[in-house]
Tab-separated table of C-alpha atoms in Angstrom:
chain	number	residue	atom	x	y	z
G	18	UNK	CA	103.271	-46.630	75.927
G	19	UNK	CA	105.856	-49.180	74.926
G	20	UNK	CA	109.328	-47.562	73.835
G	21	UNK	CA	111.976	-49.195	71.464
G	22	UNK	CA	114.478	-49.357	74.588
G	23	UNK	CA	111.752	-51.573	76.016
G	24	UNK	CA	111.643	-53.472	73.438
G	25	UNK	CA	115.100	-54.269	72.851
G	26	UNK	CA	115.582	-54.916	76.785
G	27	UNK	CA	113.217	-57.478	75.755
G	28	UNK	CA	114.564	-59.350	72.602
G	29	UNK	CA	118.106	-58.587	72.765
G	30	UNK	CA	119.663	-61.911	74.257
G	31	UNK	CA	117.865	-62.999	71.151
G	32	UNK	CA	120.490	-61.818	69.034
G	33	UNK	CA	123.208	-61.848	71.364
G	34	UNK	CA	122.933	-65.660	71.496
G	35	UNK	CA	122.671	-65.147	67.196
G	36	UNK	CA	126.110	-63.535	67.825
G	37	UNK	CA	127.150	-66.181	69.774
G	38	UNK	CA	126.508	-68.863	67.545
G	39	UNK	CA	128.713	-67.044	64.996
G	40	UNK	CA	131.226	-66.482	67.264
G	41	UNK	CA	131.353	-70.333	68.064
G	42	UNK	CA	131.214	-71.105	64.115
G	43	UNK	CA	134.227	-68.549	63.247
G	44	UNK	CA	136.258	-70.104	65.924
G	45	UNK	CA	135.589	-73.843	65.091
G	46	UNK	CA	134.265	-74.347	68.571
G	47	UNK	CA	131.148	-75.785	66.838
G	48	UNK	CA	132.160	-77.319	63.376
G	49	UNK	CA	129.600	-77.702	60.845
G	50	UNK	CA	129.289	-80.664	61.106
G	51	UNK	CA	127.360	-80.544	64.190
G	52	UNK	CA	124.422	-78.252	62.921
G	53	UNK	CA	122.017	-81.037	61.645
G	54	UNK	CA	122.249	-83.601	64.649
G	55	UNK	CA	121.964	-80.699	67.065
G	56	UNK	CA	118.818	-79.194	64.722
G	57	UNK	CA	117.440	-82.709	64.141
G	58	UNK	CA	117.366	-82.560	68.461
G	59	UNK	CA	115.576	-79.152	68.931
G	60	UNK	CA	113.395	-79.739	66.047
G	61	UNK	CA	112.320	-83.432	66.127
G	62	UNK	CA	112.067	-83.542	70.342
G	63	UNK	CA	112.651	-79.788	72.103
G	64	UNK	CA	110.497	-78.039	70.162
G	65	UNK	CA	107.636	-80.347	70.011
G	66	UNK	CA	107.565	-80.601	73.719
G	67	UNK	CA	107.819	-76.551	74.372
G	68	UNK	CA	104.729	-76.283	71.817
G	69	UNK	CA	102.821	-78.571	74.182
G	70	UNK	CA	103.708	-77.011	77.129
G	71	UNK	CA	102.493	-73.751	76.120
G	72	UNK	CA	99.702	-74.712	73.929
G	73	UNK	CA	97.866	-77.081	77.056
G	74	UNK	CA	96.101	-74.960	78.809
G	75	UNK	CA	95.565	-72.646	76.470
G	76	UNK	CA	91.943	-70.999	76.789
G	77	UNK	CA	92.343	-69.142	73.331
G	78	UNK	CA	93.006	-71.597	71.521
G	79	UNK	CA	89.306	-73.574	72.631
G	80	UNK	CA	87.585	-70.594	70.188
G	81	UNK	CA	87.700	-72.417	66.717
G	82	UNK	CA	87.645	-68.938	65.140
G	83	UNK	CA	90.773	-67.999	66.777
G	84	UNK	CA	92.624	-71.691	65.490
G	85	UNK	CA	90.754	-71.020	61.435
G	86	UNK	CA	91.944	-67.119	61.822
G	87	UNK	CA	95.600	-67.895	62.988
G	88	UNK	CA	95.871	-70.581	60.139
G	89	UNK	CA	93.977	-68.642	57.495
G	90	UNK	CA	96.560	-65.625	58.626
G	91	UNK	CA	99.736	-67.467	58.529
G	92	UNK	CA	98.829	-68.469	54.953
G	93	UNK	CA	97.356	-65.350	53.506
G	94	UNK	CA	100.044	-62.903	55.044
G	95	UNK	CA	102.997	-65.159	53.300
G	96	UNK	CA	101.211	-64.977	50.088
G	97	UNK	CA	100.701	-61.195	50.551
G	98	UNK	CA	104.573	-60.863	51.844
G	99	UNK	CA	105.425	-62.616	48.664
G	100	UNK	CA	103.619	-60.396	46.106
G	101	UNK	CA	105.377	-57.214	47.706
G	102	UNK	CA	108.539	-58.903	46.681
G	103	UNK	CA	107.436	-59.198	43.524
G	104	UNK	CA	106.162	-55.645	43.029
G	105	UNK	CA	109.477	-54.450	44.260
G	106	UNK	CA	111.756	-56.983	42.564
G	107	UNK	CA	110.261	-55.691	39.063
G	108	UNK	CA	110.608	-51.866	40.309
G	109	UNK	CA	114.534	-53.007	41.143
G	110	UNK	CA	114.555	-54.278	37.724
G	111	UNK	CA	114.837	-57.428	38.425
G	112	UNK	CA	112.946	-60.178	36.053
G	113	UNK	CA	112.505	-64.103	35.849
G	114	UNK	CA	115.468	-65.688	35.347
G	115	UNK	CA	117.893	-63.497	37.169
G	116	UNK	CA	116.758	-63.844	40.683
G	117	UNK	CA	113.639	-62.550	40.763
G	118	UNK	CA	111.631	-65.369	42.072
G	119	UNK	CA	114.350	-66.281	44.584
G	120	UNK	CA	114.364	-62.405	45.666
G	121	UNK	CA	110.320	-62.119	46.006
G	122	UNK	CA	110.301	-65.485	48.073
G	123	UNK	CA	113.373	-64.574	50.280
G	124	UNK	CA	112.327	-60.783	50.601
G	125	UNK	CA	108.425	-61.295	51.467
G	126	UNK	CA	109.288	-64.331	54.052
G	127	UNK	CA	109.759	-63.047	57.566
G	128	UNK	CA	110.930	-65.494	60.091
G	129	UNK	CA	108.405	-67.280	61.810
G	130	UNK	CA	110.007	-69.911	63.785
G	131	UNK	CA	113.418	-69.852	65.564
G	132	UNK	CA	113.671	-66.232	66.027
G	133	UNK	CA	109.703	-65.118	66.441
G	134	UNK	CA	109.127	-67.309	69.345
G	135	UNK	CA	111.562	-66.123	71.577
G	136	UNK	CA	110.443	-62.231	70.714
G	137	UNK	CA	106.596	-63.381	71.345
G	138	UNK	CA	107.637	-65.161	74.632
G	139	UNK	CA	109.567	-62.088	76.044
G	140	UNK	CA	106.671	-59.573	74.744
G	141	UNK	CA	103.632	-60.892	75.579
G	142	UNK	CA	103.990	-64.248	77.710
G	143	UNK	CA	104.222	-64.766	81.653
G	144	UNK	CA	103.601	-67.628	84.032
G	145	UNK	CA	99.677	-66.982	83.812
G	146	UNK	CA	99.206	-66.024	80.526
G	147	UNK	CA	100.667	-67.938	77.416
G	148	UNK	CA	98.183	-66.987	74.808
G	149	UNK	CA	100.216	-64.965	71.947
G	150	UNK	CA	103.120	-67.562	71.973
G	151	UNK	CA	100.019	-70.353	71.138
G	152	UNK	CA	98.526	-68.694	69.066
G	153	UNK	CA	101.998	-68.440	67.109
G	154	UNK	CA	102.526	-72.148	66.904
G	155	UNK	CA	98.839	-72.518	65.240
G	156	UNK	CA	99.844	-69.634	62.780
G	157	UNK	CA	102.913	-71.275	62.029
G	158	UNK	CA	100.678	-73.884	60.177
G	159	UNK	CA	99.654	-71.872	57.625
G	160	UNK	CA	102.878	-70.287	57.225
G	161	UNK	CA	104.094	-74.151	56.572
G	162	UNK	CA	101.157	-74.679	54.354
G	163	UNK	CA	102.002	-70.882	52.560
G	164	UNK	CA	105.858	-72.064	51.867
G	165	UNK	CA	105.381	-75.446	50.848
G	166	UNK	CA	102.753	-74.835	48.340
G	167	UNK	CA	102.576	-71.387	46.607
G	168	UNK	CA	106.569	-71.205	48.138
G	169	UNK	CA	107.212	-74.331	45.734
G	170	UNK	CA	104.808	-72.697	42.438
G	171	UNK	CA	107.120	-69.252	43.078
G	172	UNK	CA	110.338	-71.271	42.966
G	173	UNK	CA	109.736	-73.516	40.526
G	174	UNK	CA	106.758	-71.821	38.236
G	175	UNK	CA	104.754	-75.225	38.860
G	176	UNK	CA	102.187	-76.188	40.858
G	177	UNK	CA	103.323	-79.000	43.427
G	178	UNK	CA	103.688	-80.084	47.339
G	179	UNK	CA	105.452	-81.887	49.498
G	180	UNK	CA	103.836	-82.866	52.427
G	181	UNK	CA	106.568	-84.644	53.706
G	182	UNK	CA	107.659	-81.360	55.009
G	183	UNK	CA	104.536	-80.751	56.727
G	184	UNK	CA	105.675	-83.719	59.326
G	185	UNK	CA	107.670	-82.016	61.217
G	186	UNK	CA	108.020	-81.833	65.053
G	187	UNK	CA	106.561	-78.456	64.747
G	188	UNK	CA	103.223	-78.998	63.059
G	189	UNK	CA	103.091	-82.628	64.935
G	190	UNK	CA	103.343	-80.805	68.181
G	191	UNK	CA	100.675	-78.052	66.960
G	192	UNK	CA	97.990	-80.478	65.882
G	193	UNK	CA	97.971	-83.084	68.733
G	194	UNK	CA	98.221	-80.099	70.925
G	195	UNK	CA	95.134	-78.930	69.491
G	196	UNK	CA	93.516	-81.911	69.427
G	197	UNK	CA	93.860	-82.358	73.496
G	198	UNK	CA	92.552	-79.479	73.749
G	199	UNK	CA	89.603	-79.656	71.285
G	200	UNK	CA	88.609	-82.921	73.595
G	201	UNK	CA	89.324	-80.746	76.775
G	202	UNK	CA	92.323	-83.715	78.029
G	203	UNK	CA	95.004	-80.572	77.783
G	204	UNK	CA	94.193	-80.452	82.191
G	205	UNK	CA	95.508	-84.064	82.766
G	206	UNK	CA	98.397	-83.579	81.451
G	207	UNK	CA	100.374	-82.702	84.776
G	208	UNK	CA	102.581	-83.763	87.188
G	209	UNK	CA	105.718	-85.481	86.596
G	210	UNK	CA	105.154	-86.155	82.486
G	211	UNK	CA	104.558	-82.365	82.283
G	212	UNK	CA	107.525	-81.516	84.368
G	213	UNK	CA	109.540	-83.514	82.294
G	214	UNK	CA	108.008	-81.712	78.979
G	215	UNK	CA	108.261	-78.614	80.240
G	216	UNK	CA	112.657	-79.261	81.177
G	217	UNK	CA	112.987	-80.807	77.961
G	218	UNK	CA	111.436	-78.229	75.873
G	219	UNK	CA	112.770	-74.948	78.291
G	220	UNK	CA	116.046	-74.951	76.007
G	221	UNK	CA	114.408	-75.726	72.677
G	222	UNK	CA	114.704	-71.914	70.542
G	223	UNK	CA	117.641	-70.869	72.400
G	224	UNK	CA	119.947	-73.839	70.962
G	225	UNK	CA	117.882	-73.430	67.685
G	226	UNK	CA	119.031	-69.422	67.549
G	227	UNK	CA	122.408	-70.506	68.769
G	228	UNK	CA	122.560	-72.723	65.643
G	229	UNK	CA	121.075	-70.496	63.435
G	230	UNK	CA	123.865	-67.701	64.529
G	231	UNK	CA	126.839	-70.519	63.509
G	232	UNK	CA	125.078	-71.504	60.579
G	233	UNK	CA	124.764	-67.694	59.165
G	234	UNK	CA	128.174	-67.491	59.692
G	235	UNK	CA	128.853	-70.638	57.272
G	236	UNK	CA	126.243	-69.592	55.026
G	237	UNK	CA	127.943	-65.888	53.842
G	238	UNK	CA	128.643	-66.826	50.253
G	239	UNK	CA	132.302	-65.701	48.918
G	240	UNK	CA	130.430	-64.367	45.923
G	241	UNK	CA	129.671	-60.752	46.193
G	242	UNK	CA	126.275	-59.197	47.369
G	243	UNK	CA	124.468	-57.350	44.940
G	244	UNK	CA	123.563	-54.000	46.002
G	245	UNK	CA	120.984	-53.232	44.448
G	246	UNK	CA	119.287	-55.941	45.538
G	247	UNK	CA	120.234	-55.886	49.167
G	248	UNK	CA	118.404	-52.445	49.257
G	249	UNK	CA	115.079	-53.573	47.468
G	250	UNK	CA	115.213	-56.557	50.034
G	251	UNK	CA	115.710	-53.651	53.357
G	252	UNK	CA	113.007	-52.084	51.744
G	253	UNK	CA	110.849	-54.872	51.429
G	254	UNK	CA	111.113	-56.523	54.195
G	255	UNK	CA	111.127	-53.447	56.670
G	256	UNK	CA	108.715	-50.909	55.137
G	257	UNK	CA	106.535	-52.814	52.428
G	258	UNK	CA	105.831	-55.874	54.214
G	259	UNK	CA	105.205	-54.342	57.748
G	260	UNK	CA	102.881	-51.642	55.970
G	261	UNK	CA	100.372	-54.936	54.568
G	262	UNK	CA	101.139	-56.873	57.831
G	263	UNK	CA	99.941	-53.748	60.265
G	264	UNK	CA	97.017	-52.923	58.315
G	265	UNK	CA	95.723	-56.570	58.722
G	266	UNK	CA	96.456	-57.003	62.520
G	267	UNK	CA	94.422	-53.112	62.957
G	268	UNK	CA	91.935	-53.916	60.544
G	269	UNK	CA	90.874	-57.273	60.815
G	270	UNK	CA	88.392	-59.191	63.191
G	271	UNK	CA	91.072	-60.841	65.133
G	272	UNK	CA	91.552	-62.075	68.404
G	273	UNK	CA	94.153	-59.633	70.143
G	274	UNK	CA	96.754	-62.609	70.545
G	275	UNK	CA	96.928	-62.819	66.814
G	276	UNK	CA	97.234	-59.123	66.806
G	277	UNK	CA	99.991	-59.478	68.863
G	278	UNK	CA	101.734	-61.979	66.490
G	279	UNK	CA	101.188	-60.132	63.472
G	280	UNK	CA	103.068	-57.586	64.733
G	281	UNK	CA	106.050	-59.450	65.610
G	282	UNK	CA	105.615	-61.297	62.068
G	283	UNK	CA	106.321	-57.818	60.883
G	284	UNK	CA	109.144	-56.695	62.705
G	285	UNK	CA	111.065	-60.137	61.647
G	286	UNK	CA	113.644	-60.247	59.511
G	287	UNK	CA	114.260	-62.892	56.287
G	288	UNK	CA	113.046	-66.695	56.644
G	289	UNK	CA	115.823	-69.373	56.291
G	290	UNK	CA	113.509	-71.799	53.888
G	291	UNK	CA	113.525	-69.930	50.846
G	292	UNK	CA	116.886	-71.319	50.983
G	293	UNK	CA	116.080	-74.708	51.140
G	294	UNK	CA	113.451	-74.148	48.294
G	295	UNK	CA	115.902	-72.228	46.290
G	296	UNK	CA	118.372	-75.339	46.556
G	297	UNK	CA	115.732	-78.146	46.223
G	298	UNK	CA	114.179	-76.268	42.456
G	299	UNK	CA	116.915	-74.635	41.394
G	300	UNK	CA	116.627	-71.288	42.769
G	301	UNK	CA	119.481	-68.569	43.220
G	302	UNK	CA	120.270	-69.911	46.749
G	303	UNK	CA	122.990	-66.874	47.523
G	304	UNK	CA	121.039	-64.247	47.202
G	305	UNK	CA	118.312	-65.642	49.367
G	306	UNK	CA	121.437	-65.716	51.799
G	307	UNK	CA	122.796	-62.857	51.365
G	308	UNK	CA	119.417	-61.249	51.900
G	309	UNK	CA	118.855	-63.463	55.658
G	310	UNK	CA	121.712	-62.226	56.658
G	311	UNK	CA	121.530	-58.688	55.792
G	312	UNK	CA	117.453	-58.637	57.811
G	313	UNK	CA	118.512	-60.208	60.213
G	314	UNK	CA	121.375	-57.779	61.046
G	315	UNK	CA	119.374	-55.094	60.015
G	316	UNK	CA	116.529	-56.237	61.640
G	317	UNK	CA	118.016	-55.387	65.580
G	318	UNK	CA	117.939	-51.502	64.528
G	319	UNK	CA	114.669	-52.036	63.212
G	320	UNK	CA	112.900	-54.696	64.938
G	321	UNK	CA	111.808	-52.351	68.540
G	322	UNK	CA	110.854	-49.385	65.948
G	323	UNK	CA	108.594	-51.241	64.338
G	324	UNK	CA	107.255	-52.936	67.154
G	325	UNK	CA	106.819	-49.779	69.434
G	326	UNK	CA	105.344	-48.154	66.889
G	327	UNK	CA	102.460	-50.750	65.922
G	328	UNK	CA	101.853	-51.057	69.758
G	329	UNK	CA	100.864	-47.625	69.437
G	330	UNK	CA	98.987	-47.369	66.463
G	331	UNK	CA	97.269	-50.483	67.186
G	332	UNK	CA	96.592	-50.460	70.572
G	333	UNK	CA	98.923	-52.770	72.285
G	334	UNK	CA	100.619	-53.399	75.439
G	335	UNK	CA	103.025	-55.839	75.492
G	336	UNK	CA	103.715	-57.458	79.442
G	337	UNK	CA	107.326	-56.702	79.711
C-alpha cells in the first residue's frame, strides 16, 4: 500500500519550485511586476494547450456520466467545503461582519488548479494512461461554476455572476476539448500541431507554481495573523473538509478517476480566488491570505498523510 514517503517522493518538486518562486520574489530576481504578463502566458496559452493534450485521447472522458459526475462534483464539493467553514467559523466565534464570510470561503476552498494538477499528474498519470489528470480539468468546471456563483452570494450576501470569469483559457481548453472528443475528432489531432501543443503546454503548471511561490511571498500582509483563526482554518481545511471530501469519493457512484481526484482535492491546501473575491466585494482580503499561506505550508506535512491514508481506506493505488 501507498506510504506518505511515497507520496512526497511524488509531489515534492511541487513545493520546492513554490519555494523557489519565493526565493526569486525575496531576492528581486523576479519583481512583481512580472507576475501578471508571465500568468496572463501560462493561463491564456500554456495551460490551454496542456488541457488538450491530456484531455484528446481520453477514453473516460467519452462516458457522459463521468463528464455530468466530475462537473456536478466540482460544484457540490465547493459548496459542501464552504459550509464546513461556516460551521467552524461560528464555533471560532467568528460572525458576519468580522471575517466570517471571507474565513468560510478561504477555509472550505482547496486548490484546484496550479497546485492539484501537478500532484494528479505525478500520482496517477503515465505515458499510457492520462485519465485522473482529465478528469480534473472537467471537475475544474464546476469548481469555476461553485466560486463564481455561490463564491460571489458568500462574499457579497447577494445573488450574482460573472461569467466573464468563466472565459478563461482553462474552461476554453476544457470544453472544446470535450467537444472533439464528444464528435470522436480528438484522434486527428497528431503529428506536428500536436507536437507543438504538447512543447508548448509541457511547462504550463510549473511556471504557474513558480509564480504562485513569488507571489505568496508578496502577498504576506504586514498586519498580524490572527490566531485563532489560523487554527480554525488548519482545522478546516485538513480534518473537516477531507472528512466530507473522503466520504464522497468512498461512497459515491463514481468513476475511479474522479475518486482519484477527490482525494487529491482533499489533501490541497487554501485556493488563491477567495482573494480575488474578497478584493472585488469587499471582503477581508488578509485573512484569506494569511490563511493560503499558512495551508499551503502546512499542507506539505499533511498533504502524503492524507493521501496515503484515503488510498487505503478507499482502495487506491496511485502509479508512482
Amino acid at each position: 500500500m501507498i506510504s506518505p514517503w511515497d507520496v512526497i517522493q511524488s509531489v515534492l518538486w511541487v513545493y520546492l519550485l513554490i519555494l523557489a518562486g519565493a526565493v526569486a520574489r525575496r531576492t528581486g530576481v523576479i519583481p512583481q511586476e512580472y507576475d501578471e504578463g508571465i500568468m496572463k502566458v501560462a493561463y491564456m496559452v500554456m495551460i490551454p494547450c496542456f488541457i488538450l493534450d491530456k484531455i484528446l485521447g481520453a477514453e473516460v472522458l467519452r462516458d457522459g456520466w463521468v463528464v455530468v459526475s466530475s462537473i456536478a462534483c466540482g460544484y457540490g464539493l465547493i459548496v459542501a467545503g464552504v459550509c464546513v467553514g461556516f460551521l467552524v467559523g461560528k464555533v471560532a466565534g467568528l460572525s458576519k461582519g468580522n471575517g466570517m464570510r471571507t474565513f468560510a470561503l478561504s477555509a472550505g476552498t482547496q486548490n484546484y488548479g496550479f497546485t492539484a494538477a501537478p500532484v494528479v499528474e505525478s500520482l496517477w498519470t503515465t505515458t499510457a494512461c492520462t485519465g485522473a489528470l482529465a478528469v480534473l480539468f472537467v471537475h475544474n468546471i464546476g469548481v469555476e461554476l461553485a466560486m463564481w456563483s455561490f463564491g460571489v452570494i458568500v462574499i457579497n450576501g447577494r445573488s450574482g455572476f460573472r461569467w466573464k470569469q468563466l472565459c478563461n483559457g482553462m474552461v476554453v481548453g476544457v470544453m472544446f476539448g470535450l467537444l472533439l472528443v464528444a464528435v470522436k475528432l480528438d484522434g486527428h489531432v497528431t503529428g506536428t500541431p500536436r507536437m507543438a501543443m504538447k512543447m508548448l503546454g509541457a511547462g504550463a503548471f510549473p511556471l504557474a507554481v513558480f509564480i504562485i511561490g513569488a507571489s505568496m511571498m508578496s502577498m504576506i500582509s504586514k498586519e498580524r495573523p490572527s490566531l485563532r483563526i489560523l487554527s480554525a482554518a488548519a482545522f478546516t481545511r485538513f480534518l473537516a473538509v477531507p472528512a466530507v471530501f473522503l466520504c464522497a469519493a468512498k461512497f459515491l457512484p463514481i468513476a475511479t478517476e474522479l475518486k482519484q481526484v477527490i482525494v487529491v482535492q482533499a489533501a490541497m491546501p487554501a485556493a488563491v480566488s477567495p482573494i480575488i473575491l474578497a478584493k472585488l466585494y469587499n471582503g477581508r482580503p488578509t485573512i484569506a491570505v494569511h490563511i493560503v499561506v499558512l495551508t499551503t505550508v502546512l499542507s506539505l506535512i499533511s498533504l502524503p498523510w492524507i493521501i496515503a491514508f484515503a488510498c487505503w481506506w478507499i482502495g487506491l493505488e496511485p502509479l508512482i
